[in-house]
């Protein structure tokens, strides 16, 4: 396959995504083995293309206004196993192998570590590693 063919294929699948007016698409990240939801983030065209190319999760950080390679600081890389799009073509699911078992910046396996119980959010997952130890580089 020539380089120009690869570019055409990339552009074709990116054209099928229904991007928000900000040029983003929601991305739900799921453990490929357990199907647990690990996190939610946003992707733009470049981050989705890079995710496919590099076979690791690359997101768009709205707060920092830049590409964010998951694990670039923590080492908790998300290795891509499968990428899906929903029927409306406006949500992506990344099925990943979560390197190190931690997806959340709080040091937990999942960003969804709180559950609504009796009208209050209760923490139901423990911290695996102190964030100060993860990000103290």
PDB file of C-alpha atoms in Angstrom:
ATOM      1  CA  UNK A   1       0.000   0.000   0.000  1.00  0.00           C
ATOM      2  CA  UNK A   2       1.372   3.396  -0.931  1.00  0.00           C
ATOM      3  CA  UNK A   3       1.426   6.315   1.465  1.00  0.00           C
ATOM      4  CA  UNK A   4      -1.165   8.217  -0.584  1.00  0.00           C
ATOM      5  CA  UNK A   5      -3.554   5.237  -0.406  1.00  0.00           C
ATOM      6  CA  UNK A   6      -3.218   5.136   3.395  1.00  0.00           C
ATOM      7  CA  UNK A   7      -4.058   8.855   3.587  1.00  0.00           C
ATOM      8  CA  UNK A   8      -7.155   8.365   1.407  1.00  0.00           C
ATOM      9  CA  UNK A   9      -8.408   5.522   3.606  1.00  0.00           C
ATOM     10  CA  UNK A  10      -7.836   7.594   6.746  1.00  0.00           C
ATOM     11  CA  UNK A  11      -9.717  10.546   5.338  1.00  0.00           C
ATOM     12  CA  UNK A  12     -12.584   8.327   4.255  1.00  0.00           C
ATOM     13  CA  UNK A  13     -13.292   6.849   7.690  1.00  0.00           C
ATOM     14  CA  UNK A  14     -12.878  10.262   9.340  1.00  0.00           C
ATOM     15  CA  UNK A  15     -15.486  11.708   6.961  1.00  0.00           C
ATOM     16  CA  UNK A  16     -18.032   9.177   8.236  1.00  0.00           C
ATOM     17  CA  UNK A  17     -17.838  10.491  11.817  1.00  0.00           C
ATOM     18  CA  UNK A  18     -20.451  13.081  12.814  1.00  0.00           C
ATOM     19  CA  UNK A  19     -18.292  15.642  14.559  1.00  0.00           C
ATOM     20  CA  UNK A  20     -19.744  18.255  16.948  1.00  0.00           C
ATOM     21  CA  UNK A  21     -19.742  21.903  15.865  1.00  0.00           C
ATOM     22  CA  UNK A  22     -16.409  22.138  17.759  1.00  0.00           C
ATOM     23  CA  UNK A  23     -14.960  19.338  15.610  1.00  0.00           C
ATOM     24  CA  UNK A  24     -15.054  16.762  18.398  1.00  0.00           C
ATOM     25  CA  UNK A  25     -16.562  13.343  18.996  1.00  0.00           C
ATOM     26  CA  UNK A  26     -17.181  11.740  22.421  1.00  0.00           C
ATOM     27  CA  UNK A  27     -15.039   8.674  23.093  1.00  0.00           C
ATOM     28  CA  UNK A  28     -15.904   6.054  25.686  1.00  0.00           C
ATOM     29  CA  UNK A  29     -12.987   3.872  26.712  1.00  0.00           C
ATOM     30  CA  UNK A  30     -13.740   0.310  27.717  1.00  0.00           C
ATOM     31  CA  UNK A  31     -11.552  -2.537  28.973  1.00  0.00           C
ATOM     32  CA  UNK A  32     -11.377  -5.007  26.072  1.00  0.00           C
ATOM     33  CA  UNK A  33     -11.326  -8.020  28.382  1.00  0.00           C
ATOM     34  CA  UNK A  34     -13.888  -7.139  31.082  1.00  0.00           C
ATOM     35  CA  UNK A  35     -15.978  -4.540  29.183  1.00  0.00           C
ATOM     36  CA  UNK A  36     -15.711  -2.217  32.212  1.00  0.00           C
ATOM     37  CA  UNK A  37     -16.035   1.468  31.291  1.00  0.00           C
ATOM     38  CA  UNK A  38     -12.724   3.090  32.173  1.00  0.00           C
ATOM     39  CA  UNK A  39     -13.154   6.696  31.113  1.00  0.00           C
ATOM     40  CA  UNK A  40     -14.709   9.237  28.789  1.00  0.00           C
ATOM     41  CA  UNK A  41     -12.836  11.840  26.761  1.00  0.00           C
ATOM     42  CA  UNK A  42     -13.061  13.807  23.520  1.00  0.00           C
ATOM     43  CA  UNK A  43     -11.333  13.183  20.217  1.00  0.00           C
ATOM     44  CA  UNK A  44     -10.805  15.414  17.207  1.00  0.00           C
ATOM     45  CA  UNK A  45      -9.947  14.287  13.683  1.00  0.00           C
ATOM     46  CA  UNK A  46      -6.223  14.297  14.354  1.00  0.00           C
ATOM     47  CA  UNK A  47      -6.455  12.379  17.628  1.00  0.00           C
ATOM     48  CA  UNK A  48      -8.668   9.687  16.085  1.00  0.00           C
ATOM     49  CA  UNK A  49      -6.338   9.355  13.094  1.00  0.00           C
ATOM     50  CA  UNK A  50      -3.315   9.130  15.430  1.00  0.00           C
ATOM     51  CA  UNK A  51      -5.108   6.565  17.601  1.00  0.00           C
ATOM     52  CA  UNK A  52      -5.574   4.360  14.540  1.00  0.00           C
ATOM     53  CA  UNK A  53      -2.021   4.954  13.324  1.00  0.00           C
ATOM     54  CA  UNK A  54      -0.262   4.460  16.681  1.00  0.00           C
ATOM     55  CA  UNK A  55      -2.658   1.828  18.091  1.00  0.00           C
ATOM     56  CA  UNK A  56      -2.744   3.698  21.410  1.00  0.00           C
ATOM     57  CA  UNK A  57      -5.366   6.101  22.720  1.00  0.00           C
ATOM     58  CA  UNK A  58      -4.839   9.735  21.771  1.00  0.00           C
ATOM     59  CA  UNK A  59      -7.436  12.241  22.911  1.00  0.00           C
ATOM     60  CA  UNK A  60      -8.095  15.964  22.572  1.00  0.00           C
ATOM     61  CA  UNK A  61      -7.804  17.832  25.861  1.00  0.00           C
ATOM     62  CA  UNK A  62     -10.371  20.625  25.860  1.00  0.00           C
ATOM     63  CA  UNK A  63      -8.907  22.208  29.000  1.00  0.00           C
ATOM     64  CA  UNK A  64      -5.343  22.250  27.629  1.00  0.00           C
ATOM     65  CA  UNK A  65      -6.364  22.681  23.971  1.00  0.00           C
ATOM     66  CA  UNK A  66      -3.884  20.067  22.791  1.00  0.00           C
ATOM     67  CA  UNK A  67      -3.491  16.409  21.892  1.00  0.00           C
ATOM     68  CA  UNK A  68      -3.203  14.107  24.880  1.00  0.00           C
ATOM     69  CA  UNK A  69      -1.595  10.688  24.504  1.00  0.00           C
ATOM     70  CA  UNK A  70      -3.061   8.687  27.376  1.00  0.00           C
ATOM     71  CA  UNK A  71      -0.196   7.649  29.622  1.00  0.00           C
ATOM     72  CA  UNK A  72       2.287  10.240  28.385  1.00  0.00           C
ATOM     73  CA  UNK A  73       2.940  11.341  31.985  1.00  0.00           C
ATOM     74  CA  UNK A  74       1.657   8.408  34.039  1.00  0.00           C
ATOM     75  CA  UNK A  75       2.830   5.507  31.876  1.00  0.00           C
ATOM     76  CA  UNK A  76      -0.752   4.164  31.925  1.00  0.00           C
ATOM     77  CA  UNK A  77      -1.019   3.777  28.159  1.00  0.00           C
ATOM     78  CA  UNK A  78      -4.170   2.446  26.525  1.00  0.00           C
ATOM     79  CA  UNK A  79      -3.320  -0.081  23.825  1.00  0.00           C
ATOM     80  CA  UNK A  80      -6.075  -0.257  21.202  1.00  0.00           C
ATOM     81  CA  UNK A  81      -7.743  -3.623  20.652  1.00  0.00           C
ATOM     82  CA  UNK A  82     -10.842  -2.441  18.770  1.00  0.00           C
ATOM     83  CA  UNK A  83     -12.543   0.790  17.718  1.00  0.00           C
ATOM     84  CA  UNK A  84     -16.307   1.038  17.222  1.00  0.00           C
ATOM     85  CA  UNK A  85     -18.724   3.765  16.231  1.00  0.00           C
ATOM     86  CA  UNK A  86     -22.390   3.906  17.213  1.00  0.00           C
ATOM     87  CA  UNK A  87     -25.361   3.765  14.835  1.00  0.00           C
ATOM     88  CA  UNK A  88     -25.640   7.566  14.674  1.00  0.00           C
ATOM     89  CA  UNK A  89     -21.907   7.820  13.925  1.00  0.00           C
ATOM     90  CA  UNK A  90     -21.441  10.373  16.705  1.00  0.00           C
ATOM     91  CA  UNK A  91     -19.862   8.367  19.547  1.00  0.00           C
ATOM     92  CA  UNK A  92     -16.687   6.270  19.489  1.00  0.00           C
ATOM     93  CA  UNK A  93     -15.875   3.327  21.738  1.00  0.00           C
ATOM     94  CA  UNK A  94     -12.250   2.381  22.232  1.00  0.00           C
ATOM     95  CA  UNK A  95     -11.724  -1.146  23.537  1.00  0.00           C
ATOM     96  CA  UNK A  96      -8.309  -1.131  25.144  1.00  0.00           C
ATOM     97  CA  UNK A  97      -5.758  -2.966  27.199  1.00  0.00           C
ATOM     98  CA  UNK A  98      -5.130  -0.587  30.102  1.00  0.00           C
ATOM     99  CA  UNK A  99      -1.411  -0.781  30.831  1.00  0.00           C
ATOM    100  CA  UNK A 100      -0.777  -0.656  34.577  1.00  0.00           C
ATOM    101  CA  UNK A 101      -4.465  -1.174  35.368  1.00  0.00           C
ATOM    102  CA  UNK A 102      -5.054   2.522  36.133  1.00  0.00           C
ATOM    103  CA  UNK A 103      -7.104   4.740  33.811  1.00  0.00           C
ATOM    104  CA  UNK A 104      -8.019   7.594  36.163  1.00  0.00           C
ATOM    105  CA  UNK A 105      -5.765  10.474  37.198  1.00  0.00           C
ATOM    106  CA  UNK A 106      -6.986   9.824  40.768  1.00  0.00           C
ATOM    107  CA  UNK A 107      -5.048   6.540  40.753  1.00  0.00           C
ATOM    108  CA  UNK A 108      -8.110   4.322  40.311  1.00  0.00           C
ATOM    109  CA  UNK A 109      -8.854   1.699  37.676  1.00  0.00           C
ATOM    110  CA  UNK A 110     -11.814   3.685  36.290  1.00  0.00           C
ATOM    111  CA  UNK A 111     -12.857   7.329  36.272  1.00  0.00           C
ATOM    112  CA  UNK A 112     -16.346   6.105  37.204  1.00  0.00           C
ATOM    113  CA  UNK A 113     -15.489   5.248  40.807  1.00  0.00           C
ATOM    114  CA  UNK A 114     -18.498   6.910  42.471  1.00  0.00           C
ATOM    115  CA  UNK A 115     -22.021   5.514  42.623  1.00  0.00           C
ATOM    116  CA  UNK A 116     -25.249   7.288  43.535  1.00  0.00           C
ATOM    117  CA  UNK A 117     -26.582   5.817  46.787  1.00  0.00           C
ATOM    118  CA  UNK A 118     -29.375   7.453  48.799  1.00  0.00           C
ATOM    119  CA  UNK A 119     -29.071  10.647  46.740  1.00  0.00           C
ATOM    120  CA  UNK A 120     -25.351  11.029  47.451  1.00  0.00           C
ATOM    121  CA  UNK A 121     -22.240  10.087  45.457  1.00  0.00           C
ATOM    122  CA  UNK A 122     -20.317   7.367  47.284  1.00  0.00           C
ATOM    123  CA  UNK A 123     -16.779   6.291  46.403  1.00  0.00           C
ATOM    124  CA  UNK A 124     -16.898   2.561  45.641  1.00  0.00           C
ATOM    125  CA  UNK A 125     -13.446   1.921  44.144  1.00  0.00           C
ATOM    126  CA  UNK A 126     -10.164   2.172  45.958  1.00  0.00           C
ATOM    127  CA  UNK A 127      -7.083   4.109  44.923  1.00  0.00           C
ATOM    128  CA  UNK A 128      -4.583   1.678  43.393  1.00  0.00           C
ATOM    129  CA  UNK A 129      -1.676   4.119  43.400  1.00  0.00           C
ATOM    130  CA  UNK A 130      -1.361   7.564  44.957  1.00  0.00           C
ATOM    131  CA  UNK A 131      -1.573  10.213  42.204  1.00  0.00           C
ATOM    132  CA  UNK A 132       1.366  12.032  43.847  1.00  0.00           C
ATOM    133  CA  UNK A 133       3.509   8.984  43.124  1.00  0.00           C
ATOM    134  CA  UNK A 134       2.217   8.725  39.563  1.00  0.00           C
ATOM    135  CA  UNK A 135       2.684  12.357  38.526  1.00  0.00           C
ATOM    136  CA  UNK A 136       5.693  13.381  40.630  1.00  0.00           C
ATOM    137  CA  UNK A 137       8.054  13.459  37.667  1.00  0.00           C
TER     138      UNK A 137
END
